[in-house]
Amino acid sequence: MRGRRLDVLLMVLAAALLSQAAPAQTPGKITQVRVYQGQALVTRQIDFEATKGPQDVTVTELPDQIIPQSLYATGSAQLSIRAVRFRATATETEPRPEVQALDDQMKAKQKDIRRIESELSVLEARGAFLDKLGQFAATKVDEEMQKGTLNPGALQETATFVFEQREEIAQKTLALEGEKEAIEASLSTLERKRRELTHGSNKVMRDAAVSLDAAKAGPAKVDLSYLVSGVSWSPAYSVRLNDKHNRIRLEYHAALSQMSGEDWGDVELTLSTSHPKMMATAPLLTPLRISLIPKEQQEQRLADQGTYTEKRRELQQQIRGKKGGPAGPRGDRGPVGMGMGGAGMMGGGMMGPAPPAFQAPSEDDALNANVFAAQLQNIELTAPDEVVRMSRAMGATGAEGLAVDYPIPGLISIPSRRDQQMLSIAKLDLKATFNYVAVPLLTDYVYRTVECVNDSDYPLLAGPYNAYVEGAFAGRGMLPIVAHGQGLTLGFGSETQLRGSRELLEKTTTVRGGNQVVQYSYRLALRNYMDKPTKVRLWDRLPQTQDKQVTIQILEPSVALSTDAVYLAQHRARGLLRWDVEVPAKASGADAYQVKYQFQIEFDKNFDIGELPSSVAEVMRKDMDMLKAIQASPGALR
């Protein structure tokens, strides 16, 4: 009796120990997702019954695009997280249901192919048998002909049978080969879909073991977070101009690509422009030492605002580890900076070495960041005063470091699939100033342009937009980065009822003392086919030169140039001409509205105007960037 009681007691004790040792296993529920450019931070909530003391909670069904070194966990008040370990186990079947469905379809296709190949082999054997039968019949015919006992009826019956059988075999072979080709094509499509879903990964079960201590038994919660790749988003816009042309409706969308390998169902979704860098230590700043040299030895550097701004932007990117620069936490060579589950963060962290993207910044990284920063300060110290002043006035130091989060209202479901998914971020109603803009040097068309200020709480990222006027599609354009309070110019296509033209009327050359004076006369014309007068901004340009021995001046135009303060401050000095005119109704043909002007170039008579330099395109690109920055500055909209 005593022995039996002991056995029962041991069994109860063993069951209790097994129950205590058995870790909780659950996939949990994905509750929050923060999408970056190229990655997403996913948070799963795991609810379980904790037992007092040390224990493990295993989170199963992790996605194939998980970045294992990014795993970290937080727990409710009574829990102390000791370590998080990632585990990958090979399996015979793919754990994801959608991939299992593809595998089942592929197996069925492969089975059909084997069936067809078997039927084709049977038909081939029948053909070989008919070959032997034909040879036997031919030999028999020869023998009977020699004996004079040939039976024509039997010969015809045999020949008919052979040819009917061959025709049947040929038809069935052709049909089966066609069916096989179709199945192989379908199988190839399924294999491609599977590769897209799995990114070529093997059949692996992925889970995370969270080791923790519970101060007491009872309901508990753990949040497991990790980064996944295969996810990105980009902005897209629809802009609608109302019938009064005084307001626009800007619809801010996000085109989301989600190929992480897991579906997100009813989650809190946030779109972010920042990067998931979680460094614990501030970078070390070293002293900067400069030296002086004689002015005659100083080279002229960064003398124009465009070059100055571009060099500053490039150095700022290199300091932050972009554009291939080694500074920062290796953000240039990998998807994130310092690994969120790095060594020591959770009393044990990850097993195995971390990839480069998750290594902490090295001393070389910090040194290179300081070197790039020294170069940045050096161009600030040596650039001409006017260049720095113009860059500051344009607000050109800008939006490279713009980091903002866009929380999507409510809960949203985003499946993992190949095609892009469109989300709505915000709908903004902005006050607009409407203009017609004519640049007859570049085009005969006159374009509808709207100027507004982003007075919303949302910074706008660079992205494409579709423009609509009174519900009709008007064209496509590109929206620049627009911060809160910054100006914004949008195009709404051409106005079919307006046209512009430009004509060189006359050129005269005279000699004045030792100089040659060349005068040019131009006529700009605007035609208005509408029943009402229309205000138009008319643009043209004068040539520019850095040669102080050449003078260029505009003579009295037939219509005064614009007196807009921004135009005079930012454009006039660059040789750009602007007229703010009102074109009468039905002004066309001989009645077209005209602006005439002259300008002259004076230079040494022993010289002449040369060909354009090879660098003209690069210089104009820099000028275009500068003018866009002026156009987007808050004070530019008048």
PDB file of C-alpha atoms in Angstrom, residues 254-524:
ATOM      1  CA  ALA A 254       0.368  56.325 -49.024  1.00  0.00           C
ATOM      2  CA  ALA A 255       1.261  53.558 -51.470  1.00  0.00           C
ATOM      3  CA  LEU A 256       2.227  50.664 -49.176  1.00  0.00           C
ATOM      4  CA  SER A 257       4.163  47.542 -50.168  1.00  0.00           C
ATOM      5  CA  GLN A 258       3.826  44.698 -47.657  1.00  0.00           C
ATOM      6  CA  MET A 259       5.807  41.531 -48.364  1.00  0.00           C
ATOM      7  CA  SER A 260       6.929  40.684 -44.842  1.00  0.00           C
ATOM      8  CA  GLY A 261       5.448  37.197 -44.843  1.00  0.00           C
ATOM      9  CA  GLU A 262       2.765  37.882 -42.218  1.00  0.00           C
ATOM     10  CA  ASP A 263      -0.676  39.443 -42.419  1.00  0.00           C
ATOM     11  CA  TRP A 264      -1.508  42.423 -40.221  1.00  0.00           C
ATOM     12  CA  GLY A 265      -5.113  42.232 -39.097  1.00  0.00           C
ATOM     13  CA  ASP A 266      -6.849  45.091 -37.251  1.00  0.00           C
ATOM     14  CA  VAL A 267      -3.650  46.823 -36.172  1.00  0.00           C
ATOM     15  CA  GLU A 268      -2.739  50.350 -35.163  1.00  0.00           C
ATOM     16  CA  LEU A 269      -0.707  51.488 -38.169  1.00  0.00           C
ATOM     17  CA  THR A 270       1.765  54.355 -38.226  1.00  0.00           C
ATOM     18  CA  LEU A 271       3.724  55.489 -41.273  1.00  0.00           C
ATOM     19  CA  SER A 272       7.080  57.015 -40.405  1.00  0.00           C
ATOM     20  CA  THR A 273       9.778  58.897 -42.295  1.00  0.00           C
ATOM     21  CA  SER A 274      12.377  58.242 -39.601  1.00  0.00           C
ATOM     22  CA  HIS A 275      14.765  55.311 -39.348  1.00  0.00           C
ATOM     23  CA  PRO A 276      14.664  52.660 -36.604  1.00  0.00           C
ATOM     24  CA  LYS A 277      17.971  53.617 -35.002  1.00  0.00           C
ATOM     25  CA  MET A 278      18.090  53.082 -31.275  1.00  0.00           C
ATOM     26  CA  MET A 279      21.490  54.205 -30.105  1.00  0.00           C
ATOM     27  CA  ALA A 280      22.062  54.482 -26.396  1.00  0.00           C
ATOM     28  CA  THR A 281      25.037  56.847 -26.539  1.00  0.00           C
ATOM     29  CA  ALA A 282      25.350  60.312 -28.051  1.00  0.00           C
ATOM     30  CA  PRO A 283      28.126  60.708 -30.661  1.00  0.00           C
ATOM     31  CA  LEU A 284      31.416  62.142 -29.424  1.00  0.00           C
ATOM     32  CA  LEU A 285      32.218  65.636 -30.747  1.00  0.00           C
ATOM     33  CA  THR A 286      35.900  66.495 -31.252  1.00  0.00           C
ATOM     34  CA  PRO A 287      37.483  69.984 -31.420  1.00  0.00           C
ATOM     35  CA  LEU A 288      37.818  71.800 -34.787  1.00  0.00           C
ATOM     36  CA  ARG A 289      41.102  73.495 -35.672  1.00  0.00           C
ATOM     37  CA  ILE A 290      41.510  75.974 -38.533  1.00  0.00           C
ATOM     38  CA  SER A 291      44.452  77.836 -40.028  1.00  0.00           C
ATOM     39  CA  LEU A 292      44.907  81.071 -41.972  1.00  0.00           C
ATOM     40  CA  ILE A 293      46.540  81.562 -45.367  1.00  0.00           C
ATOM     41  CA  PRO A 294      47.256  84.701 -47.433  1.00  0.00           C
ATOM     42  CA  LYS A 295      44.304  85.914 -49.500  1.00  0.00           C
ATOM     43  CA  GLU A 296      46.232  85.605 -52.753  1.00  0.00           C
ATOM     44  CA  GLN A 297      46.594  81.871 -52.079  1.00  0.00           C
ATOM     45  CA  GLN A 298      42.909  81.371 -51.321  1.00  0.00           C
ATOM     46  CA  GLU A 299      41.020  79.694 -54.155  1.00  0.00           C
ATOM     47  CA  GLN A 300      37.542  80.923 -54.972  1.00  0.00           C
ATOM     48  CA  ARG A 301      35.292  78.167 -53.630  1.00  0.00           C
ATOM     49  CA  LEU A 302      31.526  77.731 -53.558  1.00  0.00           C
ATOM     50  CA  ALA A 303      31.021  81.202 -55.018  1.00  0.00           C
ATOM     51  CA  ASP A 304      27.451  80.448 -56.134  1.00  0.00           C
ATOM     52  CA  GLN A 305      24.536  79.604 -53.910  1.00  0.00           C
ATOM     53  CA  GLY A 306      23.580  76.450 -55.809  1.00  0.00           C
ATOM     54  CA  THR A 307      26.976  74.787 -55.318  1.00  0.00           C
ATOM     55  CA  TYR A 308      27.071  75.856 -51.670  1.00  0.00           C
ATOM     56  CA  THR A 309      23.644  74.384 -50.946  1.00  0.00           C
ATOM     57  CA  GLU A 310      24.362  71.135 -52.784  1.00  0.00           C
ATOM     58  CA  LYS A 311      27.672  70.608 -50.978  1.00  0.00           C
ATOM     59  CA  ARG A 312      26.054  71.269 -47.601  1.00  0.00           C
ATOM     60  CA  ARG A 313      23.310  68.751 -48.336  1.00  0.00           C
ATOM     61  CA  GLU A 314      25.835  66.116 -49.427  1.00  0.00           C
ATOM     62  CA  LEU A 315      27.932  66.544 -46.285  1.00  0.00           C
ATOM     63  CA  GLN A 316      24.872  66.471 -44.026  1.00  0.00           C
ATOM     64  CA  GLN A 317      23.884  63.149 -45.583  1.00  0.00           C
ATOM     65  CA  GLN A 318      27.391  61.728 -45.102  1.00  0.00           C
ATOM     66  CA  ILE A 319      27.466  62.810 -41.463  1.00  0.00           C
ATOM     67  CA  ARG A 320      24.271  60.814 -40.903  1.00  0.00           C
ATOM     68  CA  GLY A 321      25.570  57.736 -42.685  1.00  0.00           C
ATOM     69  CA  LYS A 322      23.767  58.229 -45.999  1.00  0.00           C
ATOM     70  CA  LYS A 323      25.133  58.284 -49.558  1.00  0.00           C
ATOM     71  CA  GLY A 324      27.614  55.546 -48.707  1.00  0.00           C
ATOM     72  CA  GLY A 325      29.273  57.527 -45.931  1.00  0.00           C
ATOM     73  CA  PRO A 326      30.559  55.451 -43.044  1.00  0.00           C
ATOM     74  CA  ALA A 327      29.336  57.784 -40.336  1.00  0.00           C
ATOM     75  CA  GLY A 328      26.499  56.859 -38.049  1.00  0.00           C
ATOM     76  CA  PRO A 329      25.303  53.418 -37.006  1.00  0.00           C
ATOM     77  CA  ARG A 330      25.872  51.790 -40.387  1.00  0.00           C
ATOM     78  CA  GLY A 331      22.587  53.023 -41.741  1.00  0.00           C
ATOM     79  CA  ASP A 332      24.165  53.104 -45.181  1.00  0.00           C
ATOM     80  CA  ARG A 333      25.134  49.434 -45.202  1.00  0.00           C
ATOM     81  CA  GLY A 334      22.062  47.940 -43.651  1.00  0.00           C
ATOM     82  CA  PRO A 335      18.422  48.538 -42.906  1.00  0.00           C
ATOM     83  CA  VAL A 336      18.821  49.861 -39.382  1.00  0.00           C
ATOM     84  CA  GLY A 337      21.405  51.249 -37.087  1.00  0.00           C
ATOM     85  CA  MET A 338      22.203  49.660 -33.749  1.00  0.00           C
ATOM     86  CA  GLY A 339      20.352  46.427 -33.147  1.00  0.00           C
ATOM     87  CA  MET A 340      17.429  46.832 -30.790  1.00  0.00           C
ATOM     88  CA  GLY A 341      18.082  43.410 -29.364  1.00  0.00           C
ATOM     89  CA  GLY A 342      21.823  43.930 -29.086  1.00  0.00           C
ATOM     90  CA  ALA A 343      24.070  42.380 -26.504  1.00  0.00           C
ATOM     91  CA  GLY A 344      23.266  43.343 -22.954  1.00  0.00           C
ATOM     92  CA  MET A 345      19.933  44.983 -23.677  1.00  0.00           C
ATOM     93  CA  MET A 346      17.902  42.206 -22.100  1.00  0.00           C
ATOM     94  CA  GLY A 347      20.332  40.287 -19.947  1.00  0.00           C
ATOM     95  CA  GLY A 348      21.381  37.850 -22.619  1.00  0.00           C
ATOM     96  CA  GLY A 349      20.120  39.217 -25.890  1.00  0.00           C
ATOM     97  CA  MET A 350      20.553  37.363 -29.167  1.00  0.00           C
ATOM     98  CA  MET A 351      22.507  34.241 -29.820  1.00  0.00           C
ATOM     99  CA  GLY A 352      25.273  34.442 -32.394  1.00  0.00           C
ATOM    100  CA  PRO A 353      27.009  37.398 -34.067  1.00  0.00           C
ATOM    101  CA  ALA A 354      24.960  40.378 -35.248  1.00  0.00           C
ATOM    102  CA  PRO A 355      25.107  41.425 -38.906  1.00  0.00           C
ATOM    103  CA  PRO A 356      26.790  44.742 -39.808  1.00  0.00           C
ATOM    104  CA  ALA A 357      23.492  46.638 -39.805  1.00  0.00           C
ATOM    105  CA  PHE A 358      23.141  46.017 -36.069  1.00  0.00           C
ATOM    106  CA  GLN A 359      26.646  46.689 -34.849  1.00  0.00           C
ATOM    107  CA  ALA A 360      27.205  49.651 -32.612  1.00  0.00           C
ATOM    108  CA  PRO A 361      29.046  52.649 -34.113  1.00  0.00           C
ATOM    109  CA  SER A 362      32.789  52.109 -34.104  1.00  0.00           C
ATOM    110  CA  GLU A 363      35.520  54.644 -33.375  1.00  0.00           C
ATOM    111  CA  ASP A 364      36.124  54.948 -37.121  1.00  0.00           C
ATOM    112  CA  ASP A 365      32.466  55.810 -37.634  1.00  0.00           C
ATOM    113  CA  ALA A 366      32.645  58.558 -35.020  1.00  0.00           C
ATOM    114  CA  LEU A 367      35.894  59.890 -36.486  1.00  0.00           C
ATOM    115  CA  ASN A 368      34.500  60.013 -40.025  1.00  0.00           C
ATOM    116  CA  ALA A 369      31.376  61.786 -38.806  1.00  0.00           C
ATOM    117  CA  ASN A 370      33.568  64.448 -37.200  1.00  0.00           C
ATOM    118  CA  VAL A 371      35.623  64.791 -40.403  1.00  0.00           C
ATOM    119  CA  PHE A 372      32.519  65.309 -42.538  1.00  0.00           C
ATOM    120  CA  ALA A 373      31.233  67.800 -39.980  1.00  0.00           C
ATOM    121  CA  ALA A 374      34.550  69.650 -40.139  1.00  0.00           C
ATOM    122  CA  GLN A 375      34.209  69.910 -43.923  1.00  0.00           C
ATOM    123  CA  LEU A 376      30.691  71.236 -43.462  1.00  0.00           C
ATOM    124  CA  GLN A 377      31.858  73.902 -41.035  1.00  0.00           C
ATOM    125  CA  ASN A 378      34.769  74.777 -43.305  1.00  0.00           C
ATOM    126  CA  ILE A 379      32.529  75.668 -46.248  1.00  0.00           C
ATOM    127  CA  GLU A 380      30.379  77.715 -43.880  1.00  0.00           C
ATOM    128  CA  LEU A 381      33.492  79.587 -42.725  1.00  0.00           C
ATOM    129  CA  THR A 382      34.889  80.186 -46.216  1.00  0.00           C
ATOM    130  CA  ALA A 383      31.815  80.756 -48.408  1.00  0.00           C
ATOM    131  CA  PRO A 384      31.147  84.357 -49.504  1.00  0.00           C
ATOM    132  CA  ASP A 385      28.805  86.359 -47.282  1.00  0.00           C
ATOM    133  CA  GLU A 386      26.206  86.827 -50.013  1.00  0.00           C
ATOM    134  CA  VAL A 387      26.083  83.103 -50.783  1.00  0.00           C
ATOM    135  CA  VAL A 388      25.367  82.261 -47.133  1.00  0.00           C
ATOM    136  CA  ARG A 389      22.798  85.061 -46.915  1.00  0.00           C
ATOM    137  CA  MET A 390      20.948  83.873 -50.035  1.00  0.00           C
ATOM    138  CA  SER A 391      20.940  80.270 -48.870  1.00  0.00           C
ATOM    139  CA  ARG A 392      19.481  81.315 -45.535  1.00  0.00           C
ATOM    140  CA  ALA A 393      16.858  83.543 -47.182  1.00  0.00           C
ATOM    141  CA  MET A 394      15.727  80.675 -49.389  1.00  0.00           C
ATOM    142  CA  GLY A 395      15.384  78.275 -46.495  1.00  0.00           C
ATOM    143  CA  ALA A 396      17.566  75.902 -48.472  1.00  0.00           C
ATOM    144  CA  THR A 397      18.951  74.171 -45.409  1.00  0.00           C
ATOM    145  CA  GLY A 398      16.243  72.011 -45.374  1.00  0.00           C
ATOM    146  CA  ALA A 399      14.114  69.133 -45.298  1.00  0.00           C
ATOM    147  CA  GLU A 400      16.649  66.334 -45.675  1.00  0.00           C
ATOM    148  CA  GLY A 401      16.229  65.444 -42.020  1.00  0.00           C
ATOM    149  CA  LEU A 402      12.452  65.702 -41.981  1.00  0.00           C
ATOM    150  CA  ALA A 403      11.177  62.989 -39.648  1.00  0.00           C
ATOM    151  CA  VAL A 404       7.480  62.670 -38.971  1.00  0.00           C
ATOM    152  CA  ASP A 405       4.944  60.001 -38.056  1.00  0.00           C
ATOM    153  CA  TYR A 406       1.551  59.650 -39.718  1.00  0.00           C
ATOM    154  CA  PRO A 407      -0.818  57.604 -37.528  1.00  0.00           C
ATOM    155  CA  ILE A 408      -3.623  56.069 -39.605  1.00  0.00           C
ATOM    156  CA  PRO A 409      -6.980  56.527 -37.820  1.00  0.00           C
ATOM    157  CA  GLY A 410      -8.757  53.405 -36.551  1.00  0.00           C
ATOM    158  CA  LEU A 411      -7.674  49.805 -36.970  1.00  0.00           C
ATOM    159  CA  ILE A 412      -6.544  48.578 -40.364  1.00  0.00           C
ATOM    160  CA  SER A 413      -5.727  45.233 -41.984  1.00  0.00           C
ATOM    161  CA  ILE A 414      -2.805  44.879 -44.388  1.00  0.00           C
ATOM    162  CA  PRO A 415      -2.207  41.414 -45.863  1.00  0.00           C
ATOM    163  CA  SER A 416       1.215  40.336 -47.049  1.00  0.00           C
ATOM    164  CA  ARG A 417       0.975  40.309 -50.823  1.00  0.00           C
ATOM    165  CA  ARG A 418       2.756  41.491 -53.938  1.00  0.00           C
ATOM    166  CA  ASP A 419       0.576  44.364 -55.147  1.00  0.00           C
ATOM    167  CA  GLN A 420       0.694  47.844 -53.630  1.00  0.00           C
ATOM    168  CA  GLN A 421      -2.055  48.916 -51.257  1.00  0.00           C
ATOM    169  CA  MET A 422      -3.265  52.522 -51.056  1.00  0.00           C
ATOM    170  CA  LEU A 423      -4.028  54.128 -47.696  1.00  0.00           C
ATOM    171  CA  SER A 424      -5.462  57.536 -46.915  1.00  0.00           C
ATOM    172  CA  ILE A 425      -3.323  59.666 -44.567  1.00  0.00           C
ATOM    173  CA  ALA A 426      -5.194  62.988 -44.566  1.00  0.00           C
ATOM    174  CA  LYS A 427      -7.439  65.315 -46.565  1.00  0.00           C
ATOM    175  CA  LEU A 428      -6.404  68.957 -46.436  1.00  0.00           C
ATOM    176  CA  ASP A 429      -8.392  72.028 -47.494  1.00  0.00           C
ATOM    177  CA  LEU A 430      -5.976  74.839 -48.344  1.00  0.00           C
ATOM    178  CA  LYS A 431      -6.600  78.441 -49.357  1.00  0.00           C
ATOM    179  CA  ALA A 432      -5.259  78.980 -52.866  1.00  0.00           C
ATOM    180  CA  THR A 433      -4.049  81.849 -55.029  1.00  0.00           C
ATOM    181  CA  PHE A 434      -4.734  81.072 -58.674  1.00  0.00           C
ATOM    182  CA  ASN A 435      -2.557  82.280 -61.564  1.00  0.00           C
ATOM    183  CA  TYR A 436      -2.092  81.702 -65.252  1.00  0.00           C
ATOM    184  CA  VAL A 437       1.597  81.366 -66.153  1.00  0.00           C
ATOM    185  CA  ALA A 438       3.007  81.836 -69.663  1.00  0.00           C
ATOM    186  CA  VAL A 439       6.592  81.048 -70.665  1.00  0.00           C
ATOM    187  CA  PRO A 440       6.493  81.439 -74.473  1.00  0.00           C
ATOM    188  CA  LEU A 441      10.252  80.870 -74.760  1.00  0.00           C
ATOM    189  CA  LEU A 442       9.622  77.255 -73.654  1.00  0.00           C
ATOM    190  CA  THR A 443       6.018  76.536 -74.722  1.00  0.00           C
ATOM    191  CA  ASP A 444       3.042  78.080 -76.526  1.00  0.00           C
ATOM    192  CA  TYR A 445       0.703  76.753 -73.828  1.00  0.00           C
ATOM    193  CA  VAL A 446      -0.396  78.777 -70.812  1.00  0.00           C
ATOM    194  CA  TYR A 447      -0.607  76.842 -67.565  1.00  0.00           C
ATOM    195  CA  ARG A 448      -2.890  77.015 -64.553  1.00  0.00           C
ATOM    196  CA  THR A 449      -0.902  77.408 -61.347  1.00  0.00           C
ATOM    197  CA  VAL A 450      -2.034  77.508 -57.747  1.00  0.00           C
ATOM    198  CA  GLU A 451      -0.006  78.878 -54.854  1.00  0.00           C
ATOM    199  CA  CYS A 452      -0.842  78.041 -51.260  1.00  0.00           C
ATOM    200  CA  VAL A 453       0.742  77.570 -47.856  1.00  0.00           C
ATOM    201  CA  ASN A 454       0.729  74.269 -46.003  1.00  0.00           C
ATOM    202  CA  ASP A 455      -1.077  75.456 -42.871  1.00  0.00           C
ATOM    203  CA  SER A 456      -1.985  71.906 -41.841  1.00  0.00           C
ATOM    204  CA  ASP A 457      -0.347  69.897 -39.080  1.00  0.00           C
ATOM    205  CA  TYR A 458       1.131  67.534 -41.666  1.00  0.00           C
ATOM    206  CA  PRO A 459       4.478  67.931 -43.410  1.00  0.00           C
ATOM    207  CA  LEU A 460       4.115  66.784 -47.014  1.00  0.00           C
ATOM    208  CA  LEU A 461       6.739  64.436 -48.426  1.00  0.00           C
ATOM    209  CA  ALA A 462       7.960  64.501 -51.995  1.00  0.00           C
ATOM    210  CA  GLY A 463       5.767  62.398 -54.264  1.00  0.00           C
ATOM    211  CA  PRO A 464       3.643  62.318 -57.425  1.00  0.00           C
ATOM    212  CA  TYR A 465       0.214  63.928 -57.615  1.00  0.00           C
ATOM    213  CA  ASN A 466      -2.783  63.767 -59.933  1.00  0.00           C
ATOM    214  CA  ALA A 467      -4.415  67.144 -60.570  1.00  0.00           C
ATOM    215  CA  TYR A 468      -8.157  67.636 -61.146  1.00  0.00           C
ATOM    216  CA  VAL A 469     -10.044  70.786 -62.160  1.00  0.00           C
ATOM    217  CA  GLU A 470     -13.811  70.727 -61.621  1.00  0.00           C
ATOM    218  CA  GLY A 471     -13.670  66.933 -61.470  1.00  0.00           C
ATOM    219  CA  ALA A 472     -11.749  66.525 -64.740  1.00  0.00           C
ATOM    220  CA  PHE A 473      -8.234  65.109 -64.810  1.00  0.00           C
ATOM    221  CA  ALA A 474      -5.756  67.891 -65.621  1.00  0.00           C
ATOM    222  CA  GLY A 475      -2.370  66.181 -65.505  1.00  0.00           C
ATOM    223  CA  ARG A 476       0.342  64.772 -63.280  1.00  0.00           C
ATOM    224  CA  GLY A 477       3.119  66.475 -61.375  1.00  0.00           C
ATOM    225  CA  MET A 478       5.638  66.049 -58.566  1.00  0.00           C
ATOM    226  CA  LEU A 479       5.118  67.528 -55.125  1.00  0.00           C
ATOM    227  CA  PRO A 480       8.309  68.599 -53.309  1.00  0.00           C
ATOM    228  CA  ILE A 481       8.891  68.246 -49.585  1.00  0.00           C
ATOM    229  CA  VAL A 482       6.675  70.868 -47.926  1.00  0.00           C
ATOM    230  CA  ALA A 483       7.057  71.520 -44.217  1.00  0.00           C
ATOM    231  CA  HIS A 484       4.403  73.082 -41.984  1.00  0.00           C
ATOM    232  CA  GLY A 485       4.028  76.758 -42.918  1.00  0.00           C
ATOM    233  CA  GLN A 486       5.994  76.379 -46.144  1.00  0.00           C
ATOM    234  CA  GLY A 487       4.828  77.607 -49.528  1.00  0.00           C
ATOM    235  CA  LEU A 488       3.598  75.241 -52.197  1.00  0.00           C
ATOM    236  CA  THR A 489       3.099  75.718 -55.944  1.00  0.00           C
ATOM    237  CA  LEU A 490       0.987  73.225 -57.883  1.00  0.00           C
ATOM    238  CA  GLY A 491       0.274  72.981 -61.581  1.00  0.00           C
ATOM    239  CA  PHE A 492      -3.183  72.118 -62.908  1.00  0.00           C
ATOM    240  CA  GLY A 493      -2.434  71.621 -66.575  1.00  0.00           C
ATOM    241  CA  SER A 494      -2.722  73.956 -69.542  1.00  0.00           C
ATOM    242  CA  GLU A 495      -5.608  76.300 -70.334  1.00  0.00           C
ATOM    243  CA  THR A 496      -6.842  75.559 -73.850  1.00  0.00           C
ATOM    244  CA  GLN A 497      -8.327  79.054 -74.212  1.00  0.00           C
ATOM    245  CA  LEU A 498      -4.979  80.821 -73.794  1.00  0.00           C
ATOM    246  CA  ARG A 499      -1.886  80.790 -76.014  1.00  0.00           C
ATOM    247  CA  GLY A 500       1.468  82.552 -75.984  1.00  0.00           C
ATOM    248  CA  SER A 501       4.215  83.248 -78.499  1.00  0.00           C
ATOM    249  CA  ARG A 502       7.655  84.861 -78.665  1.00  0.00           C
ATOM    250  CA  GLU A 503       9.288  86.502 -81.677  1.00  0.00           C
ATOM    251  CA  LEU A 504      12.655  88.160 -82.362  1.00  0.00           C
ATOM    252  CA  LEU A 505      11.745  91.326 -84.267  1.00  0.00           C
ATOM    253  CA  GLU A 506      15.126  92.898 -84.936  1.00  0.00           C
ATOM    254  CA  LYS A 507      18.827  92.734 -84.172  1.00  0.00           C
ATOM    255  CA  THR A 508      21.182  95.691 -84.787  1.00  0.00           C
ATOM    256  CA  THR A 509      24.926  95.923 -84.231  1.00  0.00           C
ATOM    257  CA  THR A 510      26.837  99.218 -83.877  1.00  0.00           C
ATOM    258  CA  VAL A 511      30.311 100.227 -82.751  1.00  0.00           C
ATOM    259  CA  ARG A 512      30.670 102.748 -79.961  1.00  0.00           C
ATOM    260  CA  GLY A 513      34.303 103.734 -79.402  1.00  0.00           C
ATOM    261  CA  GLY A 514      36.189 100.508 -78.718  1.00  0.00           C
ATOM    262  CA  ASN A 515      33.038  98.554 -77.934  1.00  0.00           C
ATOM    263  CA  GLN A 516      30.463  96.682 -79.947  1.00  0.00           C
ATOM    264  CA  VAL A 517      26.816  97.256 -79.028  1.00  0.00           C
ATOM    265  CA  VAL A 518      24.203  94.669 -80.047  1.00  0.00           C
ATOM    266  CA  GLN A 519      20.495  95.437 -79.575  1.00  0.00           C
ATOM    267  CA  TYR A 520      17.708  92.843 -79.699  1.00  0.00           C
ATOM    268  CA  SER A 521      13.988  93.559 -80.023  1.00  0.00           C
ATOM    269  CA  TYR A 522      11.386  90.966 -78.962  1.00  0.00           C
ATOM    270  CA  ARG A 523       7.642  90.695 -79.011  1.00  0.00           C
ATOM    271  CA  LEU A 524       5.722  88.496 -76.590  1.00  0.00           C
TER     272      LEU A 524
END
